[in-house]
Coordinates of C-alpha atoms in Angstrom, one line a residue:
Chain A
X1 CA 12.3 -179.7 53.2
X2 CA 10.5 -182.3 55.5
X3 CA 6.3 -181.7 55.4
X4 CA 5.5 -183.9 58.6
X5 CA 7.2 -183.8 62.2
X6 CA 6.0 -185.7 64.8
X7 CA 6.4 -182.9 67.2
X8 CA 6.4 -179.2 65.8
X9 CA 6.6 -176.5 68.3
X10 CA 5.5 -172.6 67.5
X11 CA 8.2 -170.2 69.4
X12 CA 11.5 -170.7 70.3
X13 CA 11.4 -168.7 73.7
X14 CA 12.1 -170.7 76.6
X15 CA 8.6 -172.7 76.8
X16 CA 9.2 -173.6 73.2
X17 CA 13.1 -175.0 73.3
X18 CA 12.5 -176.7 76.5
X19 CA 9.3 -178.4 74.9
X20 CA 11.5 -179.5 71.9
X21 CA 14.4 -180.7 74.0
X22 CA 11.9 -183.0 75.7
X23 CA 10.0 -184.2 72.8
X24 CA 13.0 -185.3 71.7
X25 CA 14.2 -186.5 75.1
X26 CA 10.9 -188.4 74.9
X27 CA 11.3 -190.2 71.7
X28 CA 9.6 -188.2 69.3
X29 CA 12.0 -189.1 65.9
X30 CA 11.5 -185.1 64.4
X31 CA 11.1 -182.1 65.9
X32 CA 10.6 -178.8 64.2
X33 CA 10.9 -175.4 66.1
X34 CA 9.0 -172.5 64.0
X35 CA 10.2 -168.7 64.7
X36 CA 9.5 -165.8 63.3
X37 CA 12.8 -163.9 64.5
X38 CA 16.0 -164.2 62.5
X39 CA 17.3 -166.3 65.1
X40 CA 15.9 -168.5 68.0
X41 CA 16.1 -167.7 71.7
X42 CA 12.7 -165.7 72.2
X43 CA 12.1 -162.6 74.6
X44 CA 15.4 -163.6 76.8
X45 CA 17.5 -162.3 73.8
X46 CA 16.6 -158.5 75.1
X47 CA 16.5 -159.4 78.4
X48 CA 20.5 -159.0 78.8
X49 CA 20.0 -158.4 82.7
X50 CA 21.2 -161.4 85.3
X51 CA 19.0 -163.7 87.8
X52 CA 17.8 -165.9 85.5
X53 CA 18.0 -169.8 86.0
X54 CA 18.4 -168.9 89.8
X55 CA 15.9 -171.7 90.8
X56 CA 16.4 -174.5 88.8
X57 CA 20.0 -174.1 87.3
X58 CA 21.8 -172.9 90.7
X59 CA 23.3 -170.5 87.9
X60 CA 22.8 -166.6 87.7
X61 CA 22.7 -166.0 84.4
X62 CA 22.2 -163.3 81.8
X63 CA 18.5 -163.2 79.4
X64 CA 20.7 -164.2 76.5
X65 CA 22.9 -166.7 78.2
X66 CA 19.9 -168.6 79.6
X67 CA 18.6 -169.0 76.4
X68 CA 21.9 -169.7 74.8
X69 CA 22.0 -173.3 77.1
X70 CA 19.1 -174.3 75.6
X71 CA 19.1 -173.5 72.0
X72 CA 22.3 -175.0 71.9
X73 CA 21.1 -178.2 73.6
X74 CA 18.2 -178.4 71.3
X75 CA 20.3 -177.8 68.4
X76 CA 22.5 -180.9 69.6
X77 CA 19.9 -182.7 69.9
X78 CA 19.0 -182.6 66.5
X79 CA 15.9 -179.9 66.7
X80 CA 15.3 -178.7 62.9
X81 CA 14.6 -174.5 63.9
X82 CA 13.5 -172.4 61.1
X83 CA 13.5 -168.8 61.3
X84 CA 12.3 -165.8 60.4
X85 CA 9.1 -167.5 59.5
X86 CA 5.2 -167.0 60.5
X87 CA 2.5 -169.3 61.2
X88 CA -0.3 -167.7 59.9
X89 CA -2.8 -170.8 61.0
X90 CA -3.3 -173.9 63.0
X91 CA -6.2 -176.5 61.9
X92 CA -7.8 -178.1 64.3
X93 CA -6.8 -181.6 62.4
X94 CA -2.8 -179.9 63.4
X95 CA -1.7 -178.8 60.1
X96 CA 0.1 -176.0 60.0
X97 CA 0.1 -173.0 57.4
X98 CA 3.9 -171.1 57.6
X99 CA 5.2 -168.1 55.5
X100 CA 8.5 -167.4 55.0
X101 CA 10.9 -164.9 52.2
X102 CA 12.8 -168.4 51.7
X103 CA 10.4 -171.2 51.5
X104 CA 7.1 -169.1 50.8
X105 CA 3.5 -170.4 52.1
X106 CA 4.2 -174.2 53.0
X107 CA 1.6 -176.4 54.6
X108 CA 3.2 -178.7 57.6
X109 CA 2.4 -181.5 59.3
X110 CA 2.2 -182.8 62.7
X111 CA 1.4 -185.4 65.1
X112 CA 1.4 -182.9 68.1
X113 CA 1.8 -179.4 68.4
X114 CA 3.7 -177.3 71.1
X115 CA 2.1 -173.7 71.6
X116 CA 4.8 -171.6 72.8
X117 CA 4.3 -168.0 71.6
X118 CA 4.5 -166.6 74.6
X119 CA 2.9 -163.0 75.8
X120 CA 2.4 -159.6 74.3
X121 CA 2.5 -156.2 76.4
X122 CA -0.5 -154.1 77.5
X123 CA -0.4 -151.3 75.2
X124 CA -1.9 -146.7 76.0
X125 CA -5.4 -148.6 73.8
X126 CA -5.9 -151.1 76.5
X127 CA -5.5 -148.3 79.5
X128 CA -6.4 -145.4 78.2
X129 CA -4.7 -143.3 79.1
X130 CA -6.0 -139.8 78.0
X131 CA -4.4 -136.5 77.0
X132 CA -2.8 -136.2 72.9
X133 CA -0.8 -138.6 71.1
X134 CA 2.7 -137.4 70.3
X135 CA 5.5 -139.6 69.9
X136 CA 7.3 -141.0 72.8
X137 CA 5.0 -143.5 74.2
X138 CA 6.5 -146.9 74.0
X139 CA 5.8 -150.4 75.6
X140 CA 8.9 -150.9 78.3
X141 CA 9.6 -154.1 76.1
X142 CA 9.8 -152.0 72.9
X143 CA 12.0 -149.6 74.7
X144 CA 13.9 -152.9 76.0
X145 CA 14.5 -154.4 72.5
X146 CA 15.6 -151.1 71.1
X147 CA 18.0 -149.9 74.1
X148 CA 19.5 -153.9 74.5
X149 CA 19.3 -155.4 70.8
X150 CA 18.9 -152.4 68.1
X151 CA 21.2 -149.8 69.9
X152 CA 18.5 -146.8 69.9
X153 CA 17.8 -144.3 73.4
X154 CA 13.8 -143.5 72.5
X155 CA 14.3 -140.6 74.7
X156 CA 16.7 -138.5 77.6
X157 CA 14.1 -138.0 80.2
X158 CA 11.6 -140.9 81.2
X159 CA 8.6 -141.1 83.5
X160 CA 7.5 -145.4 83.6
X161 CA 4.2 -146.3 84.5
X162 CA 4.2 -149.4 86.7
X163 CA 6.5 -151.3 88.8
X164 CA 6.2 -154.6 87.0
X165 CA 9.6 -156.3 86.6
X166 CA 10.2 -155.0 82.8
X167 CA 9.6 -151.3 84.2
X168 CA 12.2 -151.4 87.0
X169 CA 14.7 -152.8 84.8
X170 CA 14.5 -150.4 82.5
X171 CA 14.9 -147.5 84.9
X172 CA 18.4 -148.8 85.5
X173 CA 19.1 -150.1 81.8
X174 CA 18.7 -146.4 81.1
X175 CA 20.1 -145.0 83.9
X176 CA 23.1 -146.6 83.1
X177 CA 23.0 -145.5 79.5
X178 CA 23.1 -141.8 80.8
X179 CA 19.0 -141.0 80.6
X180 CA 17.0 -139.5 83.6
X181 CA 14.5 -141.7 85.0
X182 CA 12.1 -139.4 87.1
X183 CA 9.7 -141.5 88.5
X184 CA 7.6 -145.1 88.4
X185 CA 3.9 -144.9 88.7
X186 CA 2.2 -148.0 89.9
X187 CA -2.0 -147.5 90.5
X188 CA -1.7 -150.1 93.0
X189 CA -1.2 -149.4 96.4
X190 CA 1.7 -152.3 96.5
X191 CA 4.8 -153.4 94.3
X192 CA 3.8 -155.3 91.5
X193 CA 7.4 -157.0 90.9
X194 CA 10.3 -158.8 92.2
X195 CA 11.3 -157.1 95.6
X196 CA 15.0 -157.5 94.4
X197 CA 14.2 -155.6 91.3
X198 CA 13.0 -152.4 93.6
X199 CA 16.5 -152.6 95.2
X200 CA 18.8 -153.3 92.8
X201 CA 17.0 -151.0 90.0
X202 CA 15.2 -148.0 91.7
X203 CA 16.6 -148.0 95.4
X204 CA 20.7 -148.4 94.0
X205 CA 20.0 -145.6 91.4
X206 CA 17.4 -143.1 93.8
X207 CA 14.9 -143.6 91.0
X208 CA 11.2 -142.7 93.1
X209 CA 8.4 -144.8 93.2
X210 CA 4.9 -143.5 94.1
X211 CA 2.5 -146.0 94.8
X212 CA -1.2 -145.5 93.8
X213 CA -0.8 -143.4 91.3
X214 CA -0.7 -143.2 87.7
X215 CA -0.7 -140.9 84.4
X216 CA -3.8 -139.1 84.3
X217 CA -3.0 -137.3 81.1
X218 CA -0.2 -137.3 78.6
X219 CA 0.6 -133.5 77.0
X220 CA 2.9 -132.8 73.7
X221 CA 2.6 -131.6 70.2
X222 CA 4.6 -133.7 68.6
X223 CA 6.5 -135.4 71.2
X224 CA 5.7 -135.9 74.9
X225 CA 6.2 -132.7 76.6
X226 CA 4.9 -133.8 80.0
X227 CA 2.8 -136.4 81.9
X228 CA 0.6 -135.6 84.7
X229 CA 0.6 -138.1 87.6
X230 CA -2.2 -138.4 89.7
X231 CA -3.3 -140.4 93.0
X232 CA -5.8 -142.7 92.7
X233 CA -8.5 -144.2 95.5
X234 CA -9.0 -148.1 96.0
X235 CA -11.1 -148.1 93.2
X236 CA -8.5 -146.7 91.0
X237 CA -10.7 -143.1 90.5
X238 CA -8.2 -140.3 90.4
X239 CA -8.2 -137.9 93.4
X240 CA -9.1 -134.2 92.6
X241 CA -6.6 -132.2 92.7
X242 CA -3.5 -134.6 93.0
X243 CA -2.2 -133.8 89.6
X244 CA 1.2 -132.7 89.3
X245 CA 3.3 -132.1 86.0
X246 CA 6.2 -134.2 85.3
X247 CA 8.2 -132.7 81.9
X248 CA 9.9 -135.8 80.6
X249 CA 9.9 -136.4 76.9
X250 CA 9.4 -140.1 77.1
X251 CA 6.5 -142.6 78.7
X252 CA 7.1 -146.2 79.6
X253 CA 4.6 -148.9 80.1
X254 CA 5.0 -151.3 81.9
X255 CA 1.3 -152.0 82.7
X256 CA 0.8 -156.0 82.3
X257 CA 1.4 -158.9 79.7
X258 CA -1.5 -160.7 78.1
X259 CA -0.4 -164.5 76.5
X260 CA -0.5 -164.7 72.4
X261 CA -3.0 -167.0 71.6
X262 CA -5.1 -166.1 67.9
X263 CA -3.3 -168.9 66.2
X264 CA -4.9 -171.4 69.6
X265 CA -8.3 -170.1 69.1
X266 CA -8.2 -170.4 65.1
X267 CA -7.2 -173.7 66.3
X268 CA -10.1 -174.5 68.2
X269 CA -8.4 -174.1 71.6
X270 CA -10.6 -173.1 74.5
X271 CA -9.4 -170.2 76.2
X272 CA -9.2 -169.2 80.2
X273 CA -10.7 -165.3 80.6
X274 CA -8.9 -165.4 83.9
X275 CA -5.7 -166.5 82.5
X276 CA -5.9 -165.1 78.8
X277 CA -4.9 -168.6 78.2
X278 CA -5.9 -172.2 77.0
X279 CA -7.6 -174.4 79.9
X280 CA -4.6 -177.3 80.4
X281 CA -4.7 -180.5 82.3
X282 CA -1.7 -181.2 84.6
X283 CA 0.6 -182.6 80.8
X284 CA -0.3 -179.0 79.4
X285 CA -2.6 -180.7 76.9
X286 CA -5.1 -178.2 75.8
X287 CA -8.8 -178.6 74.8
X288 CA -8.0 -179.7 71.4
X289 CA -6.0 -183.2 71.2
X290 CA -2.6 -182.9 70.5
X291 CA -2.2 -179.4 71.5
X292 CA 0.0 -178.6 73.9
X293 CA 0.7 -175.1 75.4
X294 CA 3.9 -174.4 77.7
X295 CA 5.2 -171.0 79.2
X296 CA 3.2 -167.4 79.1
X297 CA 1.1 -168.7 76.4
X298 CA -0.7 -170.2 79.4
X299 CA -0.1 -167.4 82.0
X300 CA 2.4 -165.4 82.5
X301 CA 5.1 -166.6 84.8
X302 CA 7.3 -164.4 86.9
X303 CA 10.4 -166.4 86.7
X304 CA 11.7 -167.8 83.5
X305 CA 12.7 -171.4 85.6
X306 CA 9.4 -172.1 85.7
X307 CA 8.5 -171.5 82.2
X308 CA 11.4 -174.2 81.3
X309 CA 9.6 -176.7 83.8
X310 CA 6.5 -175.9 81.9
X311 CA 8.3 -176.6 78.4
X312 CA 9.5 -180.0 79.4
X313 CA 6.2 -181.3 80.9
X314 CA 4.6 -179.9 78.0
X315 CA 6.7 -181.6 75.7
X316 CA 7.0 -185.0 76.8
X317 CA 3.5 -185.1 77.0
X318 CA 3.3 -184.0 73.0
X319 CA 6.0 -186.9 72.3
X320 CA 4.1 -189.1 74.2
X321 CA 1.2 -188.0 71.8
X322 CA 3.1 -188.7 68.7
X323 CA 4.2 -191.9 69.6
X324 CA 0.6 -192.9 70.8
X325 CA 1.1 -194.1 73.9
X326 CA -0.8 -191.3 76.1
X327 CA -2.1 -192.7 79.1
X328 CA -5.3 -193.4 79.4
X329 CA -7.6 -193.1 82.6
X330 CA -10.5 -191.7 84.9
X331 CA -12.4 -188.3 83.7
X332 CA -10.8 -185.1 85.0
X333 CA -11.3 -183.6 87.9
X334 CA -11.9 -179.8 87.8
X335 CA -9.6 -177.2 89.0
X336 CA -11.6 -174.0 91.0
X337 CA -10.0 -170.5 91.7
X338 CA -11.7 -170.1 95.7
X339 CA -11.1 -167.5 98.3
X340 CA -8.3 -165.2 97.6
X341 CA -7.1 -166.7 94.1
X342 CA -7.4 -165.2 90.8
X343 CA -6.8 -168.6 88.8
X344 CA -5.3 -172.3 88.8
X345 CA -3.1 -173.6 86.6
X346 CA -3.9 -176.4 85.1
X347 CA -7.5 -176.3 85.6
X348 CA -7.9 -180.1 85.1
X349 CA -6.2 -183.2 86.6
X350 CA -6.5 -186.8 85.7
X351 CA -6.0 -188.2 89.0
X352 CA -4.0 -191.1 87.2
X353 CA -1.4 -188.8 86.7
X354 CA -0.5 -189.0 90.6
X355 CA 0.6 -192.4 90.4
X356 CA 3.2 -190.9 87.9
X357 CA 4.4 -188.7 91.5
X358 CA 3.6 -185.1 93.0
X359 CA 1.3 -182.8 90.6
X360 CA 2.3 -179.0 90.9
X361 CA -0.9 -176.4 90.7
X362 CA 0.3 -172.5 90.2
X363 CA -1.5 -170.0 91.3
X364 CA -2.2 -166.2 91.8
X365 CA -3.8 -164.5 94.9
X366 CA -6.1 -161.5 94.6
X367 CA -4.9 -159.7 97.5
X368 CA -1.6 -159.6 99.2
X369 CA -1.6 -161.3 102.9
X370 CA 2.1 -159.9 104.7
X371 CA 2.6 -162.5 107.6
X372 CA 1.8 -166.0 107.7
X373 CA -0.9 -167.5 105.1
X374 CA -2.4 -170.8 104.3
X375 CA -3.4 -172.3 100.7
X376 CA -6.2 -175.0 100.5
X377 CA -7.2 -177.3 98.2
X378 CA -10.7 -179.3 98.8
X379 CA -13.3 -180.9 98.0
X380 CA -16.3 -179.2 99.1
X381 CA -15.8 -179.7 103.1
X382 CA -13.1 -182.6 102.9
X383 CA -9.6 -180.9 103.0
X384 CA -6.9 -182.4 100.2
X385 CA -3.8 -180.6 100.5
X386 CA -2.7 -177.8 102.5
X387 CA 0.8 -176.0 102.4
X388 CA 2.1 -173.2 104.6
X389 CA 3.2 -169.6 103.0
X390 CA 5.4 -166.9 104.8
X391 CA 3.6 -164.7 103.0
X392 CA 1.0 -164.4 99.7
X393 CA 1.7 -161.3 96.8
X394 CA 0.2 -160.9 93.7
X395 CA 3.4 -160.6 92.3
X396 CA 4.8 -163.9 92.9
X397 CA 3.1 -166.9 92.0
X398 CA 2.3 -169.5 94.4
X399 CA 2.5 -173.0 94.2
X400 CA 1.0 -175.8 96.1
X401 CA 2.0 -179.7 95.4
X402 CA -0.7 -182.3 95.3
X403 CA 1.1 -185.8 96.7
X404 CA 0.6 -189.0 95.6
X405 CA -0.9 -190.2 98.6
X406 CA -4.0 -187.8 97.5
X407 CA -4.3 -190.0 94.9
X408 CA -7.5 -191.4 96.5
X409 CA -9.7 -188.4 97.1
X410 CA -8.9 -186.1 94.1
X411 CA -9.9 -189.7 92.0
X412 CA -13.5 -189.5 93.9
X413 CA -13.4 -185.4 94.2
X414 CA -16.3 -183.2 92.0
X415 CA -14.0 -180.4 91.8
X416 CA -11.1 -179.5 93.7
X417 CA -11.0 -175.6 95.1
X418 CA -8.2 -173.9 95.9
X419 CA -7.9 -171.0 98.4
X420 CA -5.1 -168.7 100.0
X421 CA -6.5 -166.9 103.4
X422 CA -4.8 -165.7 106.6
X423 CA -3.2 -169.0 108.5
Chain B
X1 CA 33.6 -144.0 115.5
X2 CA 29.4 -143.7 115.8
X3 CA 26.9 -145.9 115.8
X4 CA 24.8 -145.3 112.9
X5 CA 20.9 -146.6 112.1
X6 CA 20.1 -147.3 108.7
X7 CA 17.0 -149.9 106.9
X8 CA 18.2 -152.1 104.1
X9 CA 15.9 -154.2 102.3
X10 CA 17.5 -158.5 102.1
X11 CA 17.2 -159.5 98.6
X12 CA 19.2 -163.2 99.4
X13 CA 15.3 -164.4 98.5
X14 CA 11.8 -162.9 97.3
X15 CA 10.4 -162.2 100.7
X16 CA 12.2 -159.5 100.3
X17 CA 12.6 -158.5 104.7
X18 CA 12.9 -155.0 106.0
X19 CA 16.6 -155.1 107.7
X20 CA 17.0 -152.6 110.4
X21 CA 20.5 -152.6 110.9
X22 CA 23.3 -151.0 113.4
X23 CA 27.0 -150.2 112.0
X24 CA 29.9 -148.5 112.8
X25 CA 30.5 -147.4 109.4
X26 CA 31.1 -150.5 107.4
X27 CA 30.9 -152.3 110.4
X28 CA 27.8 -154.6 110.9
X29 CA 26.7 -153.7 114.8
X30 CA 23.4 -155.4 114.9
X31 CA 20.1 -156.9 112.8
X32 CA 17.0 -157.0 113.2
X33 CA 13.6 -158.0 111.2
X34 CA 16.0 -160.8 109.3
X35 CA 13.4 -164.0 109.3
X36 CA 16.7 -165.8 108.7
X37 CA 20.1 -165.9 109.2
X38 CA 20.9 -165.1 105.5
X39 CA 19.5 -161.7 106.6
X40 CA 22.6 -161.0 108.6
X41 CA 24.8 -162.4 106.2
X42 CA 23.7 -160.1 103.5
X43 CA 23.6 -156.5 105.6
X44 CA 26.8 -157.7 106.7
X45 CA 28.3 -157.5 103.2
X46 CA 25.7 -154.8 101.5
X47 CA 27.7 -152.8 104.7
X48 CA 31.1 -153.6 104.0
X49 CA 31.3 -154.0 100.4
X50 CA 28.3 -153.9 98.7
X51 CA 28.3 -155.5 94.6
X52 CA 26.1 -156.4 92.1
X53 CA 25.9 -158.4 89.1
X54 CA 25.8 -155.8 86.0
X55 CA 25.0 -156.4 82.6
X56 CA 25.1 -153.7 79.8
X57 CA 25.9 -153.8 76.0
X58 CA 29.0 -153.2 73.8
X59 CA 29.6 -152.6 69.8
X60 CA 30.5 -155.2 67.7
X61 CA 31.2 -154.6 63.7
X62 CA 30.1 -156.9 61.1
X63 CA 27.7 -158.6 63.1
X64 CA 24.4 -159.9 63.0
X65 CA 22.8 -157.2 65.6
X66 CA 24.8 -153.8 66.2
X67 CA 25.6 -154.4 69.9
X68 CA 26.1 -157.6 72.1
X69 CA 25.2 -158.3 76.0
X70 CA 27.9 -158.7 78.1
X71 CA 28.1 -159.2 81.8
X72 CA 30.5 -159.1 85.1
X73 CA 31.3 -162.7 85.6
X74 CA 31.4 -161.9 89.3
X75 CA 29.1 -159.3 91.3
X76 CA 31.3 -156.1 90.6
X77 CA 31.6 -153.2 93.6
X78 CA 28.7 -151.2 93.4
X79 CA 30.0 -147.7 93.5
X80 CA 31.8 -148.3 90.4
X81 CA 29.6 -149.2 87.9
X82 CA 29.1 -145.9 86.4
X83 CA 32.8 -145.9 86.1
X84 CA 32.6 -149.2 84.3
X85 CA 29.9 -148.0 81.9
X86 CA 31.9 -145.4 80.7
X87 CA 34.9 -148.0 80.1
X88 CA 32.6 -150.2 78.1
X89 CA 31.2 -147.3 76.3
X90 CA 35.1 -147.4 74.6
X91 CA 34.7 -151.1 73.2
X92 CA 34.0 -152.2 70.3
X93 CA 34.2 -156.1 69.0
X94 CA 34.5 -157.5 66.1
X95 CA 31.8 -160.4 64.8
X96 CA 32.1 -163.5 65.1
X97 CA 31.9 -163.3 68.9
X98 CA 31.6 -166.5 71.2
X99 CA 29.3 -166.6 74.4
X100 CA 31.6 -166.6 77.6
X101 CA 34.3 -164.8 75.1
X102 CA 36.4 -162.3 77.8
X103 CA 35.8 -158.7 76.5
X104 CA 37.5 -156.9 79.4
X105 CA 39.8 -158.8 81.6
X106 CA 39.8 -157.5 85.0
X107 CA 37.8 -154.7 84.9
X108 CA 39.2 -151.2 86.4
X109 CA 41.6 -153.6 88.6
X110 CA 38.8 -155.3 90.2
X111 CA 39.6 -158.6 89.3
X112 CA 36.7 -159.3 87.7
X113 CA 36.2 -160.0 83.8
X114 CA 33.5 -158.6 81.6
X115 CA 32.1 -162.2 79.5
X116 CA 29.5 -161.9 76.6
X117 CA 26.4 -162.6 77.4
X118 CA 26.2 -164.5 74.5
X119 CA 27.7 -165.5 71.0
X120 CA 27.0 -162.5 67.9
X121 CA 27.4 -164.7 64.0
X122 CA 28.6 -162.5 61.6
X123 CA 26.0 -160.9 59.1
X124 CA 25.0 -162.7 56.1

């Protein structure tokens, strides 16, 4: 087995394959894809559900199918995958300690490294949620992956905390398998995912959704008995005397994803505390050379489509690396969460990189604006870009294109701020 | 026949508009709060023959996972799916299977095929 790649990436997810396709695309001679499932395809192999590669594929495909197109293409392409194997560390120097049952602890190699292991789910620890601790409490992804893959019902009668994307789906997923779904809880006093996904998995199958509230208590012996929903205020306190008993012998959460990233800071990669990510320029390098992070190891996306676009700047720019012939230029200029926005992504630019055409910047807002809405980017007082919205939700990420002919001011800029507020 | 009320919500894109819309049973009558025209192309057909896309599992022996994800090919009349699920619930493949493999040609006489979602190797 080879020792040194020019380009190895770490998760074979979409971020990952689409980062080895365009090393290779790129020139990078060898490519190795590490993944620590049996088999490569990431997240989307649970995810058997349509609408993926709506955006950039014209195509509305299933999880599995999506992912399919591109491990095959890699595979073509000559991508060396290894799975079931773990990295257990990343030096800073990009070596690369793996484990595996059929090659045991090897040290690898590389000229640049891909960072692609995506995101974990929010687990009861990181809400806590009180009341006893019976069985039946699962992450909606854990439910997902045994429903979809492993061919398990955790339960008959399910009550899912939040309205994220994962939890919807899974009210119909089970629906359809023959469980009751009684309710969603979501503490926020809005949606938190896809609109289509309210239609099409709680409104076609008169599954209820109650906004601003959530479990204030989980009851059961040894399994879950009941969960008590209760309304919360706008500062998420529970309201006295809102509780009401749900029986259901199941609890789903679906209550936010946070990106993987112990092997980047072991690594030496600085980290975002508004993302949970590494800070990236507009190639996806991180703060270590020759690093590269694509997909939710950077922030979670809400459309697969993107994380693909991700993967492919991410890994030209680490063939690019390899072959030593990055592009140097002028300092970085700074990218600022303002008004409205919870972060950037990237949070640096080399202006330089404008010459090479448009630069995208993805964003999140803070609060949602229904009707008409503006985002910003400028320079103290001297306006750089501006784009219209129809609208601004936390749920959907927004993105605003800086065009070449701003090639100019964002070279002389401090820091470029970026804001969403009420056109 | 009656002119009824009813509020749909457009999912054509993720604005996701509140439809009000006007029928004479399947019959679109009027739309409103559609920001575009797509608006009254979709309560048009949610009205007359409303479908969607579905995706479920099936058995399959000898392979690497227990089950495989299979898919309608073509948005599939929505009243029927739990009609469909029950069909499926009868199937069981055998492994190897391809992606895009047909698993159920024209499902309950619909005309449209069930496809796996994706290819299932054989175990080791």
């Amino acid at each position: 087995m080879r020792r040194s790649y020019d380009v190895i990436v770490v998760g074979s997810g979409p971020g990952g394959m689409a980062a080895a396709v365009a090393a290779k695309k790129n020139g990078a001679r060898d490519v190795l894809v590490i993944e620590r499932d049996v088999e490569p395809g990431g997240i989307l192999l649970q995810c058997i559900h349509h609408g993926f590669g709506v955006e950039t594929l014209r195509q509305d495909l299933t999880g599995p199918a999506y992912a399919q197109r591109f491990v095959d293409e890699a595979l073509s392409l000559g991508v060396d995958v290894m799975v079931d194997a773990m990295v257990l560390r990343i030096t800073p120097s990009r070596h690369l300690w793996v484990t595996s049952a059929r090659s045991g602890l090897v040290e690898l190699e590389a000229r640049a490294i891909v960072l692609a292991m995506g995101c974990r789910e929010r687990t009861r620890a990181q809400i806590r949620i009180p009341g006893s601790r019976p069985a039946g409490v699962y992450t909606a992804g854990t439910a997902q992956r045994l429903v979809n893959v492993e061919g398990y019902m955790p339960g008959r009668r399910f009550v899912i905390l939040g309205s994220g994307d994962i939890g919807m789906i899974m009210a119909r997923r089970l629906t359809l398998e023959g469980a009751r779904v009684e309710r969603v809880l979501e503490i926020m006093p809005y949606l938190t995912g896809l609109t289509r996904n309210y239609v099409q998995c709680l409104l076609d199958y008169g599954v209820p959704l109650q906004l601003s509230h959530t479990v204030g208590r989980i009851l059961g012996d040894r399994r879950v008995e009941a969960v008590e929903a209760v309304q919360v205020d706008e500062r998420w306190r529970p309201v006295p005397g809102t509780g009401e008993l749900i029986p259901c012998d199941t609890l789903l959460l679906s209550v936010g994803l946070i990106p993987e990233n112990e092997l980047s800071r072991q690594a030496g990669v600085a980290l975002d505390p508004a993302t949970g990510g590494p800070y990236v320029d507009e190639g996806f390098g991180t703060s270590v050379p020759g690093i590269f992070a694509a997909g939710n190891v950077v922030h979670v996306y809400d459309l697969v489509d993107w994380v693909t676009e991700a993967g492919y700047v991410a890994g030209r720019s680490a063939a690019r690396f390899a072959l030593g012939d990055q592009v140097q230029g002028a300092a970085s200029v700074g990218l600022r969460a303002g008004e409205n926005v919870r972060y950037v992504v990237p949070q640096r630019l080399n202006p330089e990189s404008l010459a090479d055409g448009p630069q995208r910047l993805q964003l999140r807002v803070v609060r949602p604006i229904e009707g008409r809405a503006r985002v910003q980017v400028a320079d103290g007082d001297s306006l750089i870009a501006e784009q219209r919205l129809r609208y601004a939700r936390p749920g959907e990420m927004v993105t605003v294109t800086l065009p070449p002919s701003a090639y100019d001011r964002v070279r002389q800029a401090k820091a470029l701020v970026v804001c969403v507020t009420e056109a | 026949m009656a002119q009824e009320k009813d509020r749909l919500i457009c999912v054509t894109c993720p604005m996701g508009c509140a439809l009000e819309v006007t029928h004479e049973g399947p019959a679109l009558v009027e739309v409103s709060g559609h920001a575009c025209r797509r608006g009254i192309e979709y309560a048009r057909a949610e009205l007359a023959d409303p479908r969607r896309m579905v995706a479920t599992t099936v058995r399959v022996r000898g392979g690497l996972h227990p089950l495989v994800p299979v898919g309608t090919a073509a948005p599939f009349p929505k009243g029927r799916i739990m009609e469909l699920m029950a069909l499926l619930r009868e199937v069981e493949l055998e492994a190897p299977v391809r992606a895009g493999q047909v698993v159920l040609a024209d499902a309950l006489g619909t005309g449209v095929d069930i496809l796996a979602s994706r290819s299932m190797p054989a175990a080791d």
